mmCIF file of C-alpha atoms (C1' of nucleotides) in Angstrom:
data_model
loop_
_atom_site.group_PDB
_atom_site.id
_atom_site.type_symbol
_atom_site.label_atom_id
_atom_site.label_comp_id
_atom_site.label_asym_id
_atom_site.label_seq_id
_atom_site.Cartn_x
_atom_site.Cartn_y
_atom_site.Cartn_z
ATOM 1 C CA UNK A 1 0.049 -0.062 -0.089
ATOM 2 C CA UNK A 2 2.733 2.314 1.066
ATOM 3 C CA UNK A 3 4.484 1.757 -2.463
ATOM 4 C CA UNK A 4 1.123 2.783 -4.047
ATOM 5 C CA UNK A 5 1.369 6.520 -3.190
ATOM 6 C CA UNK A 6 1.429 8.752 -6.357
ATOM 7 C CA UNK A 7 4.144 11.571 -6.547
ATOM 8 C CA UNK A 8 4.805 14.479 -8.917
ATOM 9 C CA UNK A 9 2.526 16.898 -10.890
ATOM 10 C CA UNK A 10 -1.295 16.809 -10.091
ATOM 11 C CA UNK A 11 -3.397 15.830 -13.154
ATOM 12 C CA UNK A 12 -6.512 17.917 -13.713
ATOM 13 C CA UNK A 13 -8.900 14.745 -12.749
ATOM 14 C CA UNK A 14 -6.963 14.634 -9.295
ATOM 15 C CA UNK A 15 -7.235 18.390 -8.923
ATOM 16 C CA UNK A 16 -11.081 18.002 -9.593
ATOM 17 C CA UNK A 17 -11.531 14.985 -7.000
ATOM 18 C CA UNK A 18 -9.623 17.194 -4.502
ATOM 19 C CA UNK A 19 -11.509 20.417 -4.904
ATOM 20 C CA UNK A 20 -14.952 19.051 -5.083
ATOM 21 C CA UNK A 21 -14.388 16.812 -1.551
ATOM 22 C CA UNK A 22 -12.546 19.937 0.218
ATOM 23 C CA UNK A 23 -15.413 22.287 -1.263
ATOM 24 C CA UNK A 24 -18.065 19.938 0.573
ATOM 25 C CA UNK A 25 -16.487 18.602 3.758
ATOM 26 C CA UNK A 26 -14.125 21.780 4.063
ATOM 27 C CA UNK A 27 -10.311 21.915 5.119
ATOM 28 C CA UNK A 28 -8.513 19.404 7.487
ATOM 29 C CA UNK A 29 -7.917 15.783 8.152
ATOM 30 C CA UNK A 30 -6.210 15.657 5.311
ATOM 31 C CA UNK A 31 -5.216 11.733 5.509
ATOM 32 C CA UNK A 32 -8.972 11.173 5.349
ATOM 33 C CA UNK A 33 -9.447 13.488 2.523
ATOM 34 C CA UNK A 34 -6.979 11.195 0.543
ATOM 35 C CA UNK A 35 -8.340 8.028 1.632
ATOM 36 C CA UNK A 36 -11.947 9.017 1.016
ATOM 37 C CA UNK A 37 -11.413 10.681 -2.555
ATOM 38 C CA UNK A 38 -9.472 7.586 -3.508
ATOM 39 C CA UNK A 39 -6.382 9.978 -4.329
ATOM 40 C CA UNK A 40 -3.315 7.927 -4.042
ATOM 41 C CA UNK A 41 -1.710 10.757 -2.360
ATOM 42 C CA UNK A 42 -0.549 11.267 1.010
ATOM 43 C CA UNK A 43 -2.462 13.773 3.193
ATOM 44 C CA UNK A 44 0.446 16.025 3.087
ATOM 45 C CA UNK A 45 0.453 16.096 -0.787
ATOM 46 C CA UNK A 46 -3.428 16.927 -0.465
ATOM 47 C CA UNK A 47 -3.124 19.856 1.837
ATOM 48 C CA UNK A 48 -0.205 21.348 -0.084
ATOM 49 C CA UNK A 49 -2.153 21.141 -3.501
ATOM 50 C CA UNK A 50 -5.334 22.693 -1.901
ATOM 51 C CA UNK A 51 -3.403 25.591 -0.472
ATOM 52 C CA UNK A 52 -0.875 26.439 -3.087
ATOM 53 C CA UNK A 53 -3.395 26.100 -6.045
ATOM 54 C CA UNK A 54 -6.930 25.073 -5.489
ATOM 55 C CA UNK A 55 -7.583 27.063 -2.582
ATOM 56 C CA UNK A 56 -10.335 29.806 -3.968
ATOM 57 C CA UNK A 57 -9.136 33.521 -3.912
ATOM 58 C CA UNK A 58 -5.526 33.062 -4.806
ATOM 59 C CA UNK A 59 -3.951 35.717 -6.376
ATOM 60 C CA UNK A 60 -1.829 34.352 -9.697
ATOM 61 C CA UNK A 61 0.450 36.154 -11.673
ATOM 62 C CA UNK A 62 3.184 38.686 -10.869
ATOM 63 C CA UNK A 63 4.096 40.033 -7.608
ATOM 64 C CA UNK A 64 3.258 44.003 -7.294
ATOM 65 C CA UNK A 65 5.244 46.504 -6.587
ATOM 66 C CA UNK A 66 3.206 47.206 -3.327
ATOM 67 C CA UNK A 67 3.634 43.210 -2.486
ATOM 68 C CA UNK A 68 7.617 43.590 -3.096
ATOM 69 C CA UNK A 69 7.966 46.356 -0.741
ATOM 70 C CA UNK A 70 5.783 44.470 1.962
ATOM 71 C CA UNK A 71 8.009 41.460 1.290
ATOM 72 C CA UNK A 72 11.066 43.206 2.021
ATOM 73 C CA UNK A 73 9.618 44.955 4.942
ATOM 74 C CA UNK A 74 8.292 41.773 6.519
ATOM 75 C CA UNK A 75 10.788 40.020 5.994
ATOM 76 C CA UNK A 76 13.292 42.247 7.727
ATOM 77 C CA UNK A 77 10.750 42.141 10.597
ATOM 78 C CA UNK A 78 10.383 37.853 10.867
ATOM 79 C CA UNK A 79 12.972 36.659 8.567
ATOM 80 C CA UNK A 80 12.083 33.106 6.935
ATOM 81 C CA UNK A 81 8.459 33.023 8.518
ATOM 82 C CA UNK A 82 6.933 32.921 5.521
ATOM 83 C CA UNK A 83 3.532 31.923 6.893
ATOM 84 C CA UNK A 84 3.754 35.150 8.895
ATOM 85 C CA UNK A 85 4.588 36.872 5.926
ATOM 86 C CA UNK A 86 2.152 35.693 3.763
ATOM 87 C CA UNK A 87 -0.605 36.605 6.462
ATOM 88 C CA UNK A 88 -0.645 40.410 5.017
ATOM 89 C CA UNK A 89 -0.418 39.278 1.176
ATOM 90 C CA UNK A 90 -3.848 38.094 0.830
ATOM 91 C CA UNK A 91 -4.297 35.408 -1.888
ATOM 92 C CA UNK A 92 -0.426 34.571 -2.105
ATOM 93 C CA UNK A 93 1.054 31.444 -0.552
ATOM 94 C CA UNK A 94 3.865 30.798 1.583
ATOM 95 C CA UNK A 95 5.192 28.698 -1.123
ATOM 96 C CA UNK A 96 5.134 31.581 -3.340
ATOM 97 C CA UNK A 97 6.714 34.471 -1.160
ATOM 98 C CA UNK A 98 9.587 31.959 -0.725
ATOM 99 C CA UNK A 99 10.236 31.365 -4.281
ATOM 100 C CA UNK A 100 10.029 34.689 -4.867
ATOM 101 C CA UNK A 101 12.856 35.512 -2.140
ATOM 102 C CA UNK A 102 15.146 32.726 -3.256
ATOM 103 C CA UNK A 103 15.102 33.428 -6.908
ATOM 104 C CA UNK A 104 14.507 36.861 -7.074
ATOM 105 C CA UNK A 105 15.726 38.668 -3.637
ATOM 106 C CA UNK A 106 18.882 36.367 -3.108
ATOM 107 C CA UNK A 107 19.743 36.824 -7.102
ATOM 108 C CA UNK A 108 20.371 40.660 -6.076
ATOM 109 C CA UNK A 109 22.309 39.912 -2.962
ATOM 110 C CA UNK A 110 24.550 37.264 -5.327
ATOM 111 C CA UNK A 111 24.873 40.046 -7.676
ATOM 112 C CA UNK A 112 26.017 42.265 -4.621
ATOM 113 C CA UNK A 113 28.255 39.357 -3.811
ATOM 114 C CA UNK A 114 26.868 39.128 -0.219
ATOM 115 C CA UNK A 115 25.169 36.977 1.770
ATOM 116 C CA UNK A 116 20.980 38.062 1.540
ATOM 117 C CA UNK A 117 21.196 38.059 5.533
ATOM 118 C CA UNK A 118 24.215 40.152 5.710
ATOM 119 C CA UNK A 119 23.756 43.527 7.280
ATOM 120 C CA UNK A 120 25.825 44.532 3.938
ATOM 121 C CA UNK A 121 22.321 43.545 1.949
ATOM 122 C CA UNK A 122 20.003 44.733 4.351
ATOM 123 C CA UNK A 123 21.529 48.507 4.022
ATOM 124 C CA UNK A 124 21.340 47.969 0.193
ATOM 125 C CA UNK A 125 17.695 46.981 0.329
ATOM 126 C CA UNK A 126 17.144 49.770 2.889
ATOM 127 C CA UNK A 127 19.200 52.946 0.967
ATOM 128 C CA UNK A 128 18.228 51.553 -2.783
ATOM 129 C CA UNK A 129 15.666 49.104 -3.317
ATOM 130 C CA UNK A 130 13.135 50.278 -0.676
ATOM 131 C CA UNK A 131 13.573 53.938 -1.608
ATOM 132 C CA UNK A 132 12.766 52.629 -5.650
ATOM 133 C CA UNK A 133 9.930 50.634 -5.150
ATOM 134 C CA UNK A 134 8.128 53.549 -2.685
ATOM 135 C CA UNK A 135 9.320 55.619 -5.983
ATOM 136 C CA UNK A 136 7.517 53.542 -8.315
ATOM 137 C CA UNK A 137 4.496 52.752 -6.450
ATOM 138 C CA UNK A 138 4.024 56.559 -5.623
ATOM 139 C CA UNK A 139 4.857 57.461 -9.314
ATOM 140 C CA UNK A 140 2.208 54.391 -10.721
ATOM 141 C CA UNK A 141 -0.296 55.999 -7.830
ATOM 142 C CA UNK A 142 -0.219 59.257 -9.332
ATOM 143 C CA UNK A 143 -0.652 58.192 -12.874
ATOM 144 C CA UNK A 144 -3.790 56.061 -12.060
ATOM 145 C CA UNK A 145 -5.474 57.785 -8.870
ATOM 146 C CA UNK A 146 -8.714 55.883 -9.717
ATOM 147 C CA UNK A 147 -6.619 53.046 -8.000
ATOM 148 C CA UNK A 148 -4.209 54.332 -5.542
ATOM 149 C CA UNK A 149 -1.644 51.648 -3.964
ATOM 150 C CA UNK A 150 -3.412 49.428 -1.570
ATOM 151 C CA UNK A 151 -0.675 48.817 0.929
ATOM 152 C CA UNK A 152 -2.183 46.124 3.737
ATOM 153 C CA UNK A 153 0.319 47.386 6.641
ATOM 154 C CA UNK A 154 0.599 45.236 9.701
ATOM 155 C CA UNK A 155 0.230 46.999 13.015
ATOM 156 C CA UNK A 156 3.231 46.730 15.270
ATOM 157 C CA UNK A 157 2.700 44.589 18.201
ATOM 158 C CA UNK A 158 4.195 44.548 21.606
ATOM 159 C CA UNK A 159 5.448 41.412 20.543
ATOM 160 C CA UNK A 160 7.354 42.922 17.857
ATOM 161 C CA UNK A 161 10.467 43.934 19.136
ATOM 162 C CA UNK A 162 12.299 45.035 16.017
ATOM 163 C CA UNK A 163 13.041 48.266 14.816
ATOM 164 C CA UNK A 164 10.547 48.436 11.796
ATOM 165 C CA UNK A 165 7.786 50.547 11.382
ATOM 166 C CA UNK A 166 5.409 50.956 8.412
ATOM 167 C CA UNK A 167 6.276 54.224 7.116
ATOM 168 C CA UNK A 168 9.258 53.934 4.914
ATOM 169 C CA UNK A 169 10.569 57.101 5.714
ATOM 170 C CA UNK A 170 11.450 55.793 9.048
ATOM 171 C CA UNK A 171 13.211 52.942 7.377
ATOM 172 C CA UNK A 172 15.118 54.959 4.815
ATOM 173 C CA UNK A 173 17.840 57.268 6.749
ATOM 174 C CA UNK A 174 16.871 61.026 6.698
ATOM 175 C CA UNK A 175 19.473 61.898 3.927
ATOM 176 C CA UNK A 176 18.358 58.966 1.946
ATOM 177 C CA UNK A 177 14.497 59.378 2.169
ATOM 178 C CA UNK A 178 14.909 63.002 0.561
ATOM 179 C CA UNK A 179 15.660 60.823 -2.718
ATOM 180 C CA UNK A 180 12.272 59.728 -3.285
ATOM 181 C CA UNK A 181 10.974 63.183 -3.537
ATOM 182 C CA UNK A 182 13.770 65.425 -3.437
ATOM 183 C CA UNK A 183 15.741 65.185 -6.165
ATOM 184 C CA UNK A 184 18.282 67.816 -4.994
ATOM 185 C CA UNK A 185 19.410 65.610 -2.506
ATOM 186 C CA UNK A 186 23.045 64.896 -4.254
ATOM 187 C CA UNK A 187 24.029 61.841 -2.186
ATOM 188 C CA UNK A 188 21.018 60.144 -2.402
ATOM 189 C CA UNK A 189 20.288 60.384 -6.185
ATOM 190 C CA UNK A 190 23.441 60.990 -7.920
ATOM 191 C CA UNK A 191 25.028 57.404 -7.375
ATOM 192 C CA UNK A 192 21.868 55.910 -9.127
ATOM 193 C CA UNK A 193 20.369 58.542 -11.519
ATOM 194 C CA UNK A 194 17.206 58.164 -12.997
ATOM 195 C CA UNK A 195 15.635 55.076 -14.570
ATOM 196 C CA UNK A 196 17.708 52.454 -12.710
ATOM 197 C CA UNK A 197 14.845 50.549 -12.896
ATOM 198 C CA UNK A 198 13.280 51.816 -16.304
ATOM 199 C CA UNK A 199 12.034 49.295 -18.332
ATOM 200 C CA UNK A 200 8.960 47.968 -20.699
ATOM 201 C CA UNK A 201 7.730 45.436 -18.477
ATOM 202 C CA UNK A 202 5.222 45.206 -16.148
ATOM 203 C CA UNK A 203 7.255 44.316 -13.141
ATOM 204 C CA UNK A 204 10.515 45.438 -13.946
ATOM 205 C CA UNK A 205 11.453 46.638 -10.576
ATOM 206 C CA UNK A 206 14.036 44.141 -10.084
ATOM 207 C CA UNK A 207 16.053 44.217 -13.355
ATOM 208 C CA UNK A 208 19.238 45.876 -13.252
ATOM 209 C CA UNK A 209 19.006 46.998 -9.587
ATOM 210 C CA UNK A 210 22.657 47.121 -9.185
ATOM 211 C CA UNK A 211 24.252 48.572 -12.042
ATOM 212 C CA UNK A 212 27.456 49.409 -12.115
ATOM 213 C CA UNK A 213 26.771 52.929 -10.872
ATOM 214 C CA UNK A 214 24.744 51.602 -7.944
ATOM 215 C CA UNK A 215 27.266 48.971 -6.519
ATOM 216 C CA UNK A 216 30.046 51.621 -6.945
ATOM 217 C CA UNK A 217 27.843 53.978 -4.598
ATOM 218 C CA UNK A 218 27.152 51.122 -2.187
ATOM 219 C CA UNK A 219 31.165 50.419 -2.180
ATOM 220 C CA UNK A 220 31.675 54.136 -1.458
ATOM 221 C CA UNK A 221 29.018 54.693 1.209
ATOM 222 C CA UNK A 222 28.504 51.177 2.591
ATOM 223 C CA UNK A 223 30.659 48.616 2.151
ATOM 224 C CA UNK A 224 33.985 50.311 2.974
ATOM 225 C "C1'" DA B 1 18.272 23.378 -35.411
ATOM 226 C "C1'" DA B 2 20.007 21.700 -31.593
ATOM 227 C "C1'" DC B 3 21.953 21.988 -27.300
ATOM 228 C "C1'" DA B 4 22.877 23.943 -22.730
ATOM 229 C "C1'" DC B 5 21.545 27.090 -19.300
ATOM 230 C "C1'" DC B 6 18.797 29.606 -16.271
ATOM 231 C "C1'" DG B 7 14.586 31.193 -13.709
ATOM 232 C "C1'" DA B 8 10.264 30.280 -12.091
ATOM 233 C "C1'" DC B 9 6.962 27.609 -9.943
ATOM 234 C "C1'" DA B 10 5.311 23.143 -8.335
ATOM 235 C "C1'" DA B 11 6.115 19.248 -5.157
ATOM 236 C "C1'" DC B 12 8.383 16.625 -1.773
ATOM 237 C "C1'" DC B 13 11.063 15.856 2.382
ATOM 238 C "C1'" DG B 14 12.358 16.385 7.148
ATOM 239 C "C1'" DC B 15 11.549 18.270 11.020
ATOM 240 C "C1'" DT B 16 8.973 20.494 14.867
ATOM 241 C "C1'" DC B 17 4.689 21.222 17.648
ATOM 242 C "C1'" DG B 18 0.257 20.717 19.847
ATOM 243 C "C1'" DG B 19 -3.436 17.922 21.086
ATOM 244 C "C1'" DG B 20 -5.654 13.665 22.212
ATOM 245 C "C1'" DG B 21 -5.481 8.920 24.141
ATOM 246 C "C1'" DA C 1 4.227 11.714 31.543
ATOM 247 C "C1'" DC C 2 4.843 9.659 27.412
ATOM 248 C "C1'" DC C 3 3.194 8.325 22.965
ATOM 249 C "C1'" DC C 4 1.300 8.705 18.506
ATOM 250 C "C1'" DC C 5 -0.562 11.071 14.713
ATOM 251 C "C1'" DG C 6 -2.217 14.881 11.816
ATOM 252 C "C1'" DA C 7 -0.926 19.368 10.693
ATOM 253 C "C1'" DG C 8 2.172 23.165 9.654
ATOM 254 C "C1'" DC C 9 6.437 25.345 8.405
ATOM 255 C "C1'" DG C 10 10.725 25.776 5.987
ATOM 256 C "C1'" DG C 11 14.307 24.064 2.957
ATOM 257 C "C1'" DT C 12 15.367 21.680 -0.762
ATOM 258 C "C1'" DT C 13 14.816 19.391 -5.317
ATOM 259 C "C1'" DG C 14 12.540 18.399 -9.662
ATOM 260 C "C1'" DT C 15 10.022 19.870 -13.766
ATOM 261 C "C1'" DC C 16 9.273 22.704 -17.442
ATOM 262 C "C1'" DG C 17 9.198 26.936 -20.513
ATOM 263 C "C1'" DG C 18 11.981 30.432 -22.436
ATOM 264 C "C1'" DT C 19 16.498 32.646 -23.755
ATOM 265 C "C1'" DG C 20 21.014 32.368 -25.350
ATOM 266 C "C1'" DT C 21 24.993 30.164 -28.159
#
DNA sequence: AACACCGACAACCGCTCGGGG
DNA sequence: ACCCCGAGCGGTTGTCGGTGT
């Protein structure tokens, strides 16, 4: 019986069986779900498939700028606690956020030749990435006033002892935060120049983030 | 056209935790 | 107090499609 367990990609038939069962009986008791439906899957596998793919109200597609910003902030607060982070990203799954972090964020760290959990990379995020995301979000909200950005910011609780608050201006140092709105701030802006993130893709915020100019700037101001 | 490489996503695995007997 | 089992979580691996050579 044990060797009867099926692995690998789910078929449409399996999805249908699982979806219909959970819709009628609700979530939970995943091992009995597997038994009752006749699916040759483990309870674990059924649970994962439901949570990551079949569950209603799942958001598919690109991670938005707001979501990216939120992920960066929440990760700095909670680290790799994906299930906690995903509480503030409705419709997203922990798997999705985890994959995003591994494939996109860690790639940026690699480009900077530092560990994703290092202070160096944290500074780079704080001083470069987050301000630029905020910039783009603000620009986008000006463009489409009818649909302003909808950041779902979690309240800080007593249990949260980290420095993070949900006002980016408190994250970004004074001399840097000006770069978000005040282009006269030479240090903050000059190193990057306008349009470091520019691109024609819908979600290009990570593309060419660490240009030669940006890396040079970071080396001068952070890495020495 | 064929192959290699890479990124994104799906799925699995191992561990931990909590509840019930 | 201990054990067992189900559920959840985070890390890792597998797969597939796109892109470059």
